[in-house]
Short mmCIF file of C-alpha atoms and ligand atoms in Angstrom, two decimals:
data_model
loop_
_atom_site.label_atom_id
_atom_site.label_comp_id
_atom_site.label_asym_id
_atom_site.label_seq_id
_atom_site.Cartn_x
_atom_site.Cartn_y
_atom_site.Cartn_z
CA MET L 13 -18.60 26.04 -27.25
CA ALA L 14 -17.55 27.54 -30.79
CA VAL L 15 -17.88 24.93 -33.54
CA PRO L 16 -16.31 21.86 -32.31
CA ARG L 17 -13.32 20.60 -34.15
CA LEU L 18 -14.59 17.11 -33.75
CA GLU L 19 -17.84 16.12 -32.87
CA LEU L 20 -18.71 12.39 -32.47
CA ARG L 21 -22.67 11.90 -32.38
CA GLY L 22 -24.38 8.40 -31.10
CA ILE L 23 -21.52 6.37 -32.20
CA THR L 24 -22.43 2.72 -31.98
CA LYS L 25 -19.93 -0.16 -32.43
CA ARG L 26 -20.52 -3.89 -31.73
CA TYR L 27 -17.97 -6.54 -31.71
CA PRO L 28 -19.14 -10.13 -31.62
CA GLY L 29 -20.51 -10.47 -28.22
CA VAL L 30 -19.54 -7.05 -27.34
CA LEU L 31 -21.19 -3.63 -27.70
CA ALA L 32 -18.09 -1.52 -27.48
CA ASN L 33 -19.45 2.00 -27.99
CA ASP L 34 -23.17 2.61 -27.20
CA GLU L 35 -24.36 5.81 -28.83
CA VAL L 36 -21.49 7.69 -27.50
CA SER L 37 -21.35 11.66 -27.90
CA LEU L 38 -18.18 13.55 -27.44
CA ALA L 39 -17.11 16.80 -28.91
CA ILE L 40 -13.56 18.23 -28.60
CA ALA L 41 -13.09 22.19 -29.04
CA PRO L 42 -10.15 23.77 -31.22
CA GLY L 43 -7.23 24.32 -29.05
CA GLU L 44 -8.56 22.12 -26.44
CA ILE L 45 -7.06 19.35 -24.50
CA HIS L 46 -9.51 16.64 -23.96
CA ALA L 47 -9.21 13.55 -21.93
CA VAL L 48 -11.26 10.40 -22.85
CA LEU L 49 -11.29 8.19 -19.40
CA GLY L 50 -12.62 4.95 -18.60
CA GLU L 51 -11.89 1.72 -17.23
CA ASN L 52 -10.40 -1.42 -19.28
CA GLY L 53 -12.67 -2.30 -21.86
CA ALA L 54 -15.11 0.95 -21.72
CA GLY L 55 -14.50 1.54 -25.44
CA LYS L 56 -11.82 4.41 -25.54
CA SER L 57 -9.69 3.01 -27.90
CA THR L 58 -12.60 1.82 -30.20
CA LEU L 59 -13.91 5.38 -30.11
CA MET L 60 -10.63 7.02 -31.07
CA LYS L 61 -10.21 4.45 -33.99
CA ILE L 62 -13.32 5.54 -35.29
CA ALA L 63 -12.37 9.06 -35.27
CA TYR L 64 -9.13 8.20 -37.00
CA GLY L 65 -10.58 6.27 -39.81
CA ALA L 66 -9.23 2.84 -38.60
CA LEU L 67 -12.79 1.56 -37.65
CA ALA L 68 -15.81 2.18 -39.18
CA PRO L 69 -18.90 2.82 -36.73
CA ASP L 70 -22.05 0.56 -36.92
CA ALA L 71 -24.43 3.70 -36.49
CA GLY L 72 -23.75 7.62 -35.46
CA GLN L 73 -21.98 10.53 -37.13
CA ILE L 74 -18.75 12.03 -37.14
CA LEU L 75 -18.50 15.92 -37.66
CA TRP L 76 -15.30 17.60 -38.59
CA ASP L 77 -15.62 21.47 -38.11
CA GLY L 78 -19.47 21.21 -38.04
CA ARG L 79 -19.48 19.16 -41.23
CA PRO L 80 -20.50 15.42 -41.68
CA VAL L 81 -17.42 13.42 -42.82
CA ALA L 82 -16.99 9.53 -42.99
CA PRO L 83 -13.49 8.64 -42.78
CA ARG L 84 -13.02 5.17 -44.36
CA ALA L 85 -9.43 4.62 -43.77
CA PRO L 86 -6.68 6.45 -41.63
CA ASP L 87 -5.58 8.41 -44.86
CA ASP L 88 -9.01 9.50 -44.89
CA ALA L 89 -8.80 11.21 -41.49
CA ARG L 90 -5.13 12.09 -41.90
CA ALA L 91 -6.45 14.27 -44.68
CA LEU L 92 -8.70 16.01 -42.62
CA GLY L 93 -5.98 16.73 -40.24
CA VAL L 94 -6.20 14.02 -37.71
CA GLY L 95 -3.23 12.31 -36.23
CA MET L 96 -2.85 9.69 -34.01
CA VAL L 97 0.07 8.21 -31.92
CA PHE L 98 -0.66 4.67 -30.73
CA GLN L 99 0.35 2.81 -27.62
CA HIS L 100 2.45 0.62 -29.35
CA PHE L 101 5.24 2.22 -31.41
CA VAL L 102 4.80 1.60 -35.00
CA LEU L 103 8.41 2.39 -36.22
CA PHE L 104 11.03 0.98 -38.41
CA ASP L 105 14.16 0.34 -36.32
CA THR L 106 16.58 -0.12 -39.52
CA LEU L 107 15.52 3.51 -40.85
CA THR L 108 16.21 7.08 -39.96
CA VAL L 109 14.06 9.23 -38.06
CA ALA L 110 13.48 11.40 -41.28
CA GLN L 111 12.75 8.30 -43.16
CA ASN L 112 10.47 7.02 -40.64
CA VAL L 113 8.56 10.46 -40.79
CA LEU L 114 8.26 10.30 -44.52
CA LEU L 115 6.75 7.01 -44.71
CA GLY L 116 4.01 8.26 -42.24
CA LEU L 117 2.97 11.53 -44.30
CA PRO L 118 0.00 11.65 -46.52
CA ALA L 119 1.10 11.18 -50.13
CA ALA L 120 0.55 15.05 -51.15
CA LEU L 121 2.85 16.17 -48.63
CA ALA L 122 5.33 13.54 -49.23
CA ARG L 123 5.57 14.86 -52.58
CA GLU L 124 5.60 18.25 -51.90
CA LEU L 125 8.61 17.73 -49.52
CA SER L 126 10.38 15.44 -52.22
CA ARG L 127 10.53 18.97 -54.60
CA GLY L 128 12.16 20.78 -51.85
CA ALA L 129 14.94 20.52 -49.52
CA SER L 130 16.33 17.33 -47.82
CA ALA L 131 13.67 15.60 -45.51
CA SER L 132 16.38 16.32 -42.54
CA ALA L 133 16.22 19.75 -43.23
CA TRP L 134 12.68 20.28 -43.32
CA LEU L 135 12.29 18.53 -40.04
CA ALA L 136 14.99 20.34 -38.25
CA PRO L 137 12.76 23.36 -37.77
CA LEU L 138 9.89 21.28 -36.29
CA ILE L 139 12.15 19.37 -33.84
CA GLU L 140 13.48 22.84 -32.85
CA ARG L 141 9.90 24.53 -32.55
CA TYR L 142 8.33 21.82 -30.50
CA ARG L 143 12.09 21.00 -28.39
CA LEU L 144 11.99 17.20 -29.59
CA ASP L 145 15.48 17.03 -29.38
CA LEU L 146 15.88 14.61 -32.19
CA ASP L 147 18.57 13.93 -34.80
CA PRO L 148 16.69 13.43 -38.00
CA ASP L 149 19.62 11.28 -39.46
CA ALA L 150 19.88 8.98 -36.18
CA HIS L 151 18.84 5.38 -36.86
CA VAL L 152 15.36 4.43 -35.02
CA GLY L 153 17.25 1.30 -33.55
CA ASP L 154 19.83 3.01 -31.62
CA LEU L 155 17.38 5.55 -29.87
CA SER L 156 15.87 4.88 -26.30
CA VAL L 157 12.17 4.38 -25.57
CA GLY L 158 11.60 8.13 -24.64
CA GLU L 159 13.02 9.09 -28.26
CA HIS L 160 10.88 6.65 -30.05
CA GLN L 161 7.86 8.34 -28.48
CA ARG L 162 9.21 11.69 -29.47
CA VAL L 163 9.89 10.29 -33.31
CA GLU L 164 6.08 9.03 -33.01
CA LEU L 165 5.23 12.49 -32.10
CA LEU L 166 7.22 14.15 -34.58
CA ARG L 167 5.70 11.69 -37.31
CA ALA L 168 2.14 12.80 -36.12
CA LEU L 169 3.21 16.57 -36.11
CA ALA L 170 4.81 16.65 -39.69
CA ALA L 171 1.42 15.90 -41.22
CA ARG L 172 0.43 19.24 -39.47
CA PRO L 173 -2.58 17.67 -37.39
CA ARG L 174 -5.47 19.93 -36.30
CA LEU L 175 -6.27 17.22 -33.92
CA LEU L 176 -3.84 15.05 -32.30
CA ILE L 177 -5.06 11.55 -30.47
CA LEU L 178 -2.65 10.21 -28.11
CA ASP L 179 -3.20 6.68 -26.67
CA GLU L 180 -1.41 6.44 -23.39
CA PRO L 181 1.51 8.18 -24.43
CA THR L 182 3.24 8.51 -21.06
CA SER L 183 3.32 4.57 -20.07
CA VAL L 184 6.95 4.20 -20.93
CA LEU L 185 8.34 7.60 -20.45
CA SER L 186 10.79 8.88 -17.49
CA PRO L 187 9.25 11.63 -15.47
CA GLU L 188 11.51 14.26 -17.38
CA ALA L 189 10.34 13.15 -20.63
CA ARG L 190 6.49 13.41 -19.59
CA THR L 191 7.17 16.88 -18.54
CA ALA L 192 8.62 17.62 -22.06
CA LEU L 193 5.53 16.21 -23.63
CA PHE L 194 3.37 18.10 -21.74
CA ALA L 195 5.03 21.23 -22.73
CA THR L 196 4.69 20.30 -26.35
CA LEU L 197 1.20 19.39 -26.06
CA ARG L 198 0.19 22.88 -24.05
CA GLN L 199 2.06 24.66 -26.94
CA LEU L 200 0.30 22.62 -29.61
CA ALA L 201 -3.13 23.52 -27.89
CA ALA L 202 -2.20 27.11 -27.66
CA GLU L 203 -1.47 27.36 -31.27
CA GLY L 204 -5.03 25.62 -31.99
CA CYS L 205 -4.64 22.25 -32.26
CA SER L 206 -7.10 20.00 -30.56
CA VAL L 207 -5.86 16.89 -28.61
CA ALA L 208 -7.53 13.87 -27.47
CA TYR L 209 -5.78 12.35 -24.68
CA ILE L 210 -6.39 8.69 -23.40
CA SER L 211 -4.82 7.84 -20.06
CA HIS L 212 -5.24 5.84 -16.95
CA LYS L 213 -3.16 8.32 -14.82
CA LEU L 214 -5.71 10.24 -13.17
CA ALA L 215 -3.04 12.86 -11.69
CA GLU L 216 -1.76 13.55 -15.38
CA ILE L 217 -5.42 14.12 -16.79
CA ARG L 218 -5.91 16.63 -13.79
CA GLU L 219 -2.54 18.35 -14.46
CA LEU L 220 -2.87 18.55 -18.35
CA CYS L 221 -6.72 18.41 -19.69
CA ASP L 222 -9.49 21.24 -19.85
CA ARG L 223 -12.34 18.64 -19.90
CA CYS L 224 -12.93 14.92 -19.71
CA THR L 225 -15.28 12.73 -21.11
CA VAL L 226 -16.03 9.57 -18.69
CA LEU L 227 -16.75 6.19 -20.38
CA ARG L 228 -18.21 3.40 -18.79
CA ALA L 229 -19.19 0.03 -20.44
CA GLY L 230 -19.12 1.64 -23.71
CA ARG L 231 -21.56 4.64 -22.84
CA ALA L 232 -20.45 8.35 -22.27
CA VAL L 233 -21.44 8.80 -18.46
CA ALA L 234 -20.08 12.49 -18.01
CA VAL L 235 -18.23 15.20 -19.23
CA VAL L 236 -16.30 17.23 -16.29
CA ASP L 237 -13.52 19.58 -15.62
CA PRO L 238 -11.07 17.14 -14.41
CA ARG L 239 -9.10 19.91 -12.43
CA ALA L 240 -12.22 20.49 -10.33
CA MET L 241 -12.50 17.40 -9.38
CA ALA L 242 -10.24 14.98 -6.47
CA GLN L 243 -8.71 12.07 -8.14
CA ASP L 244 -10.66 9.63 -6.13
CA GLU L 245 -14.01 11.45 -7.38
CA LEU L 246 -12.82 10.81 -10.96
CA ALA L 247 -11.95 7.20 -10.10
CA THR L 248 -15.30 6.57 -8.73
CA LEU L 249 -16.85 8.52 -11.73
CA MET L 250 -15.51 6.02 -13.98
CA LEU L 251 -15.41 2.94 -12.48
CA GLY L 252 -18.97 3.34 -10.58
CA ASN L 253 -17.81 2.70 -7.25
CA ALA L 254 -14.58 3.48 -4.97
CA VAL L 255 -11.46 2.00 -5.61
CA ASP L 256 -10.54 -0.74 -3.12
CA GLU L 257 -7.56 0.25 -0.58
CA VAL L 258 -4.46 -2.09 -0.99
CA ARG L 259 -4.03 -3.79 2.49
CA SER L 260 -0.76 -5.69 3.52
CA ALA L 261 -0.10 -7.65 6.62
CA SER L 262 2.34 -5.96 9.22
CA PRO L 263 5.75 -6.32 7.82
CA ARG L 264 7.74 -9.21 8.45
CA PRO L 265 11.26 -10.25 8.23
CA ALA L 266 12.14 -11.70 4.74
CA GLY L 267 13.31 -15.66 4.77
CA ASP L 268 15.73 -17.13 2.91
CA PRO L 269 17.38 -15.92 -0.53
CA VAL L 270 15.29 -17.90 -3.01
CA LEU L 271 16.74 -16.02 -6.36
CA ARG L 272 20.31 -15.21 -6.36
CA VAL L 273 22.26 -13.69 -9.30
CA LYS L 274 25.90 -13.15 -9.13
CA HIS L 275 28.13 -11.13 -11.24
CA LEU L 276 26.16 -11.51 -14.00
CA SER L 277 27.54 -9.98 -17.37
CA MET L 278 26.76 -10.23 -21.10
CA PRO L 279 27.15 -8.14 -24.04
CA ALA L 280 24.06 -6.42 -25.61
CA PRO L 281 22.12 -8.70 -27.73
CA PRO L 282 21.75 -7.74 -31.73
CA GLY L 283 19.26 -4.60 -31.92
CA GLN L 284 19.85 -3.73 -28.33
CA ARG L 285 22.25 -1.12 -26.75
CA VAL L 286 22.69 -1.99 -23.53
CA GLY L 287 24.02 -5.69 -22.26
CA LEU L 288 24.49 -6.67 -18.33
CA ARG L 289 27.30 -5.48 -16.58
CA GLU L 290 28.27 -7.22 -13.20
CA VAL L 291 24.73 -7.94 -12.18
CA SER L 292 24.30 -8.80 -8.61
CA PHE L 293 21.35 -9.48 -6.01
CA GLU L 294 19.31 -11.58 -3.79
CA LEU L 295 15.33 -11.99 -3.75
CA ARG L 296 14.41 -13.54 -0.60
CA ALA L 297 11.10 -15.58 0.30
CA GLY L 298 8.44 -12.74 1.58
CA GLU L 299 9.88 -9.88 0.11
CA ILE L 300 8.98 -7.65 -2.97
CA LEU L 301 12.12 -6.45 -4.53
CA GLY L 302 11.60 -3.40 -7.08
CA VAL L 303 13.84 -2.51 -10.02
CA ALA L 304 13.48 0.85 -11.00
CA GLY L 305 15.03 2.77 -14.02
CA VAL L 306 14.05 4.20 -17.29
CA SER L 307 13.25 1.49 -19.82
CA GLY L 308 16.21 0.57 -22.01
CA ASN L 309 18.62 -0.01 -19.39
CA GLY L 310 19.11 -3.63 -19.41
CA GLN L 311 15.89 -4.20 -17.54
CA SER L 312 14.51 -6.40 -20.31
CA LEU L 313 17.58 -8.62 -20.71
CA LEU L 314 17.73 -9.01 -16.92
CA LEU L 315 13.97 -10.41 -17.10
CA SER L 316 14.97 -12.50 -19.99
CA VAL L 317 17.94 -14.43 -18.41
CA LEU L 318 15.97 -14.60 -15.27
CA SER L 319 12.88 -16.28 -16.94
CA GLY L 320 15.03 -18.52 -19.22
CA GLU L 321 14.30 -16.90 -22.58
CA GLU L 322 17.84 -15.81 -22.60
CA ILE L 323 20.09 -18.87 -21.78
CA HIS L 324 23.54 -17.63 -23.06
CA VAL L 325 24.97 -17.16 -19.60
CA PRO L 326 27.28 -19.25 -17.22
CA HIS L 327 24.77 -21.93 -15.72
CA ASP L 328 25.59 -20.70 -12.01
CA ALA L 329 25.63 -17.14 -12.70
CA VAL L 330 21.71 -17.42 -11.60
CA HIS L 331 20.52 -19.74 -8.38
CA LEU L 332 16.55 -20.60 -8.08
CA LEU L 333 15.86 -22.10 -4.73
CA GLY L 334 19.40 -23.47 -4.68
CA HIS L 335 19.72 -24.99 -7.97
CA PRO L 336 22.10 -23.21 -10.69
CA ILE L 337 19.46 -22.38 -13.70
CA GLY L 338 21.53 -19.97 -16.07
CA ARG L 339 21.09 -22.53 -18.69
CA LEU L 340 17.92 -23.84 -17.82
CA ARG L 341 14.78 -23.23 -20.42
CA PRO L 342 11.61 -21.29 -19.14
CA ALA L 343 9.68 -24.73 -18.35
CA ALA L 344 12.09 -26.09 -16.22
CA ARG L 345 12.25 -23.03 -14.39
CA ARG L 346 8.50 -23.10 -14.13
CA ALA L 347 8.57 -26.66 -12.70
CA LEU L 348 10.82 -25.11 -9.88
CA GLY L 349 8.29 -22.58 -9.04
CA LEU L 350 9.36 -19.53 -11.05
CA ARG L 351 6.63 -17.72 -13.03
CA ALA L 352 7.34 -14.36 -15.27
CA ILE L 353 5.06 -11.48 -16.71
CA PRO L 354 6.89 -10.18 -19.55
CA GLU L 355 6.66 -6.65 -20.52
CA GLU L 356 5.03 -7.32 -24.07
CA ARG L 357 1.70 -8.46 -23.84
CA LEU L 358 1.20 -9.75 -27.44
CA GLY L 359 3.61 -11.85 -29.18
CA ARG L 360 5.82 -12.67 -25.60
CA GLY L 361 2.94 -13.03 -22.95
CA CYS L 362 0.12 -14.24 -25.50
CA VAL L 363 -0.48 -15.50 -28.93
CA PRO L 364 -2.90 -12.93 -30.39
CA GLU L 365 -4.84 -15.17 -32.77
CA MET L 366 -5.24 -18.04 -29.85
CA GLY L 367 -8.04 -18.15 -27.68
CA LEU L 368 -7.76 -17.41 -23.99
CA ASP L 369 -8.15 -21.25 -22.89
CA GLU L 370 -5.25 -22.15 -25.71
CA ASN L 371 -3.12 -19.24 -24.06
CA MET L 372 -3.45 -21.08 -20.69
CA LEU L 373 -1.25 -23.46 -22.28
CA LEU L 374 1.87 -21.42 -22.84
CA THR L 375 2.78 -21.21 -19.17
CA MET L 376 1.22 -24.40 -17.91
CA ALA L 377 2.78 -27.45 -16.46
CA SER L 378 2.53 -30.13 -18.88
CA GLY L 379 1.22 -32.77 -16.63
CA GLN L 380 -1.88 -29.96 -16.19
CA ALA L 381 -2.66 -29.47 -19.56
CA SER L 382 -2.76 -32.99 -20.97
CA SER L 383 -3.41 -36.58 -20.56
CA GLY L 384 -2.02 -39.31 -22.69
CA GLY L 385 -0.68 -36.99 -25.35
CA TRP L 386 -3.86 -35.23 -25.47
CA ILE L 387 -4.30 -31.50 -24.75
CA ARG L 388 -7.47 -31.29 -22.72
CA ARG L 389 -9.46 -28.10 -24.02
CA ARG L 390 -11.85 -28.19 -21.58
CA GLY L 391 -9.54 -28.09 -18.76
CA LEU L 392 -8.15 -25.09 -20.66
CA ALA L 393 -11.37 -23.62 -20.77
CA GLU L 394 -11.74 -24.04 -17.23
CA ALA L 395 -8.56 -22.82 -15.99
CA ALA L 396 -9.26 -19.69 -18.36
CA SER L 397 -12.47 -19.02 -16.73
CA ARG L 398 -10.98 -19.34 -13.27
CA VAL L 399 -8.66 -16.60 -14.20
CA ILE L 400 -11.30 -14.40 -16.02
CA ALA L 401 -13.56 -14.46 -12.83
CA ARG L 402 -10.61 -14.39 -10.22
CA HIS L 403 -9.18 -11.41 -12.06
CA GLY L 404 -12.13 -9.19 -13.10
CA VAL L 405 -11.11 -10.08 -16.82
CA ARG L 406 -13.70 -8.53 -19.71
CA ALA L 407 -13.64 -10.94 -22.27
CA ALA L 408 -16.60 -12.46 -24.59
CA SER L 409 -15.81 -15.85 -23.60
CA PRO L 410 -12.96 -18.10 -22.20
CA ARG L 411 -12.32 -18.93 -25.98
CA ALA L 412 -12.24 -15.50 -27.28
CA PRO L 413 -8.93 -14.78 -29.10
CA ALA L 414 -6.20 -12.63 -26.89
CA ARG L 415 -6.20 -10.14 -29.56
CA SER L 416 -10.04 -9.27 -29.17
CA LEU L 417 -9.33 -8.06 -25.62
CA SER L 418 -8.83 -4.47 -24.61
CA GLY L 419 -5.10 -3.63 -23.80
CA GLY L 420 -6.05 -3.54 -19.92
CA ASN L 421 -7.89 -6.67 -19.99
CA LEU L 422 -5.02 -8.64 -21.56
CA GLN L 423 -2.70 -7.16 -19.02
CA LYS L 424 -5.02 -8.66 -16.12
CA PHE L 425 -5.45 -12.24 -17.76
CA MET L 426 -1.81 -12.59 -18.00
CA VAL L 427 -0.99 -11.34 -14.57
CA GLY L 428 -4.05 -13.61 -13.10
CA ARG L 429 -2.56 -16.57 -15.34
CA GLU L 430 0.85 -16.63 -13.74
CA LEU L 431 -0.68 -15.74 -10.05
CA ASP L 432 -2.74 -18.81 -10.55
CA GLY L 433 0.23 -21.10 -11.12
CA ALA L 434 1.01 -20.41 -7.13
CA PRO L 435 4.76 -19.02 -7.70
CA ARG L 436 7.28 -19.51 -5.43
CA VAL L 437 8.98 -16.55 -7.28
CA LEU L 438 7.35 -14.12 -9.36
CA LEU L 439 9.09 -11.97 -12.07
CA ALA L 440 6.84 -8.98 -13.20
CA ALA L 441 7.56 -6.24 -15.63
CA GLN L 442 5.36 -3.47 -15.65
CA PRO L 443 2.39 -5.42 -13.81
CA THR L 444 -0.03 -2.60 -14.15
CA TRP L 445 0.86 -1.16 -17.63
CA GLY L 446 -2.33 0.19 -19.42
CA VAL L 447 -4.25 -0.96 -16.68
CA ASP L 448 -7.05 1.13 -15.05
CA VAL L 449 -7.24 2.10 -11.37
CA GLY L 450 -9.29 -0.23 -10.12
CA ALA L 451 -7.60 -3.15 -11.63
CA ALA L 452 -4.31 -1.89 -10.72
CA ALA L 453 -5.33 -1.74 -6.94
CA ARG L 454 -6.46 -5.56 -7.49
CA ILE L 455 -3.25 -6.50 -8.82
CA HIS L 456 -1.18 -4.79 -6.36
CA GLN L 457 -3.44 -6.51 -3.75
CA ALA L 458 -2.47 -10.00 -5.47
CA LEU L 459 1.06 -9.19 -5.32
CA ILE L 460 1.17 -8.06 -1.67
CA ASP L 461 -1.05 -11.26 -0.60
CA LEU L 462 1.48 -13.51 -2.62
CA ARG L 463 4.35 -11.87 -0.43
CA ASP L 464 2.52 -12.16 2.42
CA ALA L 465 2.10 -16.16 1.82
CA GLY L 466 5.89 -16.25 1.69
CA GLY L 467 6.35 -15.84 -2.09
CA ALA L 468 9.04 -13.73 -3.44
CA VAL L 469 8.18 -11.17 -6.09
CA LEU L 470 10.60 -9.36 -8.33
CA ILE L 471 9.02 -5.95 -9.95
CA ILE L 472 10.56 -4.03 -12.81
CA SER L 473 8.73 -0.83 -13.33
CA GLU L 474 9.09 2.55 -14.28
CA ASP L 475 6.33 3.74 -12.32
CA LEU L 476 7.75 4.93 -9.17
CA ASP L 477 4.72 5.51 -7.16
CA GLU L 478 3.99 1.76 -7.71
CA LEU L 479 7.40 0.53 -6.70
CA LEU L 480 7.29 2.98 -3.64
CA ALA L 481 3.82 1.83 -2.63
CA LEU L 482 4.61 -2.12 -3.14
CA CYS L 483 8.57 -2.72 -2.56
CA ASP L 484 10.50 -3.83 0.55
CA ARG L 485 13.54 -3.17 -0.94
CA LEU L 486 14.26 -1.03 -4.06
CA ALA L 487 17.18 -1.04 -6.80
CA VAL L 488 17.78 0.81 -9.87
CA MET L 489 19.02 -0.26 -13.06
CA ALA L 490 21.12 2.34 -15.17
CA GLY L 491 23.55 1.44 -18.05
CA GLY L 492 23.22 -2.37 -17.63
CA ARG L 493 24.27 -1.95 -14.22
CA LEU L 494 22.18 -2.83 -11.00
CA SER L 495 22.67 -0.59 -7.91
CA PRO L 496 22.28 -2.02 -4.38
CA ALA L 497 19.02 -3.01 -2.97
CA VAL L 498 17.85 -0.49 -0.07
CA ALA L 499 15.01 -0.91 2.10
CA ARG L 500 12.07 0.99 1.37
CA ALA L 501 12.27 3.38 4.29
CA GLN L 502 15.90 4.59 3.21
CA VAL L 503 15.06 5.36 -0.18
CA THR L 504 14.65 9.11 -0.97
CA ALA L 505 13.68 10.90 -4.28
CA ASP L 506 16.58 12.56 -4.85
CA MET L 507 18.60 9.19 -4.27
CA LEU L 508 16.54 7.48 -7.06
CA GLY L 509 17.38 10.50 -9.30
CA ARG L 510 20.79 10.12 -9.13
CA TRP L 511 20.78 6.35 -9.29
CA MET L 512 18.82 6.48 -12.30
CA GLU L 513 21.78 8.23 -14.01
CA GLY L 514 23.94 5.61 -12.83
CA ARG L 515 25.62 7.45 -9.96
CA TRP L 516 25.96 5.12 -6.78
CA THR L 517 28.94 5.02 -4.80
CA HIS L 518 29.57 1.28 -4.64
CA ASP L 519 28.40 -1.93 -6.52
CA PRO L 520 26.58 -4.64 -4.53
CA ALA L 521 29.03 -7.78 -4.01
N1 LIG S 27 -11.05 -6.86 -32.71
C1 LIG S 27 -11.86 -6.83 -31.60
N2 LIG S 27 -12.72 -8.19 -31.39
C2 LIG S 27 -13.54 -8.21 -30.55
N3 LIG S 27 -13.89 -7.66 -29.56
C3 LIG S 27 -13.05 -6.33 -29.41
C4 LIG S 27 -12.05 -6.03 -30.58
N4 LIG S 27 -11.53 -4.96 -30.12
C5 LIG S 27 -12.02 -4.66 -28.91
N5 LIG S 27 -12.86 -5.40 -28.35
C6 LIG S 27 -13.70 -5.35 -27.54
O1 LIG S 27 -14.39 -3.95 -27.14
C7 LIG S 27 -14.48 -3.53 -25.92
C8 LIG S 27 -13.81 -2.16 -25.90
O2 LIG S 27 -12.25 -2.37 -25.84
P1 LIG S 27 -11.47 -1.10 -26.40
O3 LIG S 27 -9.92 -1.62 -26.62
O4 LIG S 27 -12.07 0.08 -27.00
O5 LIG S 27 -11.40 -0.42 -24.39
P2 LIG S 27 -10.61 0.52 -23.93
O6 LIG S 27 -11.38 1.31 -23.13
O7 LIG S 27 -9.75 1.32 -24.99
O8 LIG S 27 -9.65 -0.53 -22.98
P3 LIG S 27 -8.27 -0.45 -22.37
O9 LIG S 27 -8.14 0.72 -21.18
O10 LIG S 27 -8.19 -1.95 -21.69
O11 LIG S 27 -7.22 0.01 -23.34
C9 LIG S 27 -13.98 -4.47 -24.94
O12 LIG S 27 -14.65 -5.28 -24.56
C10 LIG S 27 -13.05 -5.37 -25.94
O13 LIG S 27 -12.74 -6.76 -25.67
#
């Protein structure tokens, strides 16, 4: 290889109780798209944060164009030419696209800019060149999730990176947006920019990447050409064993409706673009109903209304097991047997600073967690340990703060916590978001087992493959409306595409 753009040599990083990177070496050539693959908690984000100067390694060397460097902060890395797009967007909703980009630029570049044309005029050719299709003067709060992602990309590109690090960039993108992103990345690579690409989606890695470094339990175990390997070979390399096959009992007719929504409408809450328009559906015992659609079409509002986070709706617009629940708070709904897995892990699903044991408390029935007004810490720790063991969560201890878990492990913990509440009705938004293929198979199996035991499951997901693999019936959300739900066997890709644009012929009664 020519002199690598970035070379990491023997990088070690230890957290209390965890060796996150264990003498990891990795080299990315100029113009190469290099995947970093590994199961949840393998150390990918830690390694990339070290390359970006956001974390200091305990040992090891970083070389940039063959010269040793020691970025102490992201500003140092950006000055070298490293850009990073994080999994969670860090944009200001009230500012415009151009203002958001300016805020993220290195000081010298921002100064140079402020002397010349307006920021919007400066950005226009960049937007054009990479076909990002953005209005620099639009307010970020008015944009869709796919557009947010492009603003993050624009922000990184405006700093003229020579290495761009992307952490799971496609988890919230529609298939079209993903294709557009890949075209941009290929163009960047052709222009000489290197790309480090973290993803759990093996098919994407095979489609996009020239080489792939595989991490397992903090160590780099292989460097391969992903296109020369089958998908299950890559999975085995990463996990150390083959992915379990998901098994389902032979399909049985669904039972009685357990969750019913009728003519539910509500305006868009402040800060959101889409409200709910005449949403009606039934979820039956012993079935998995999927809701497909590009995020930002009302799915998160629907989930809030069903979970009880949003209670400004008519009481009888939502029925759970025969009871009207529209105005009931989440705890009262949980007492009736409803559980929800929200899309946002930190903040909504978990309190980052609190231990996993204390996070159990958030969705436990009050009698289970306390006695005589006292919270039973030991009981909570036992419950957290159970979830950790049953769902293969990697955590230093049941008392480890939620924020110390890797993204995928926190997702496994949250899904496990709700499944262990033995729900009669489970609502799950993006249940395998950021989760590796092995863990995704286990989560899918758990959802199917719940269904086979008579539970009712509503899955809201942007991952069509996931929905097609799991669901008995499927509906689509577009512009705040919900399509009729149709049996899985009748769903075609063409139909889904049309419905995702809101084009179906009749609304459910
Ligand atoms: N701030 C922290 N404090 C303590 N432990 C941490 C911290 N950040 C990460 N870890 C631990 O380091 C290990 C590696 O985490 P990292 O986030 O790098 O994994 P990852 O491969 O990116 O995982 P995922 O695919 O789930 O995002 C994990 O065991 C994680 O729990």
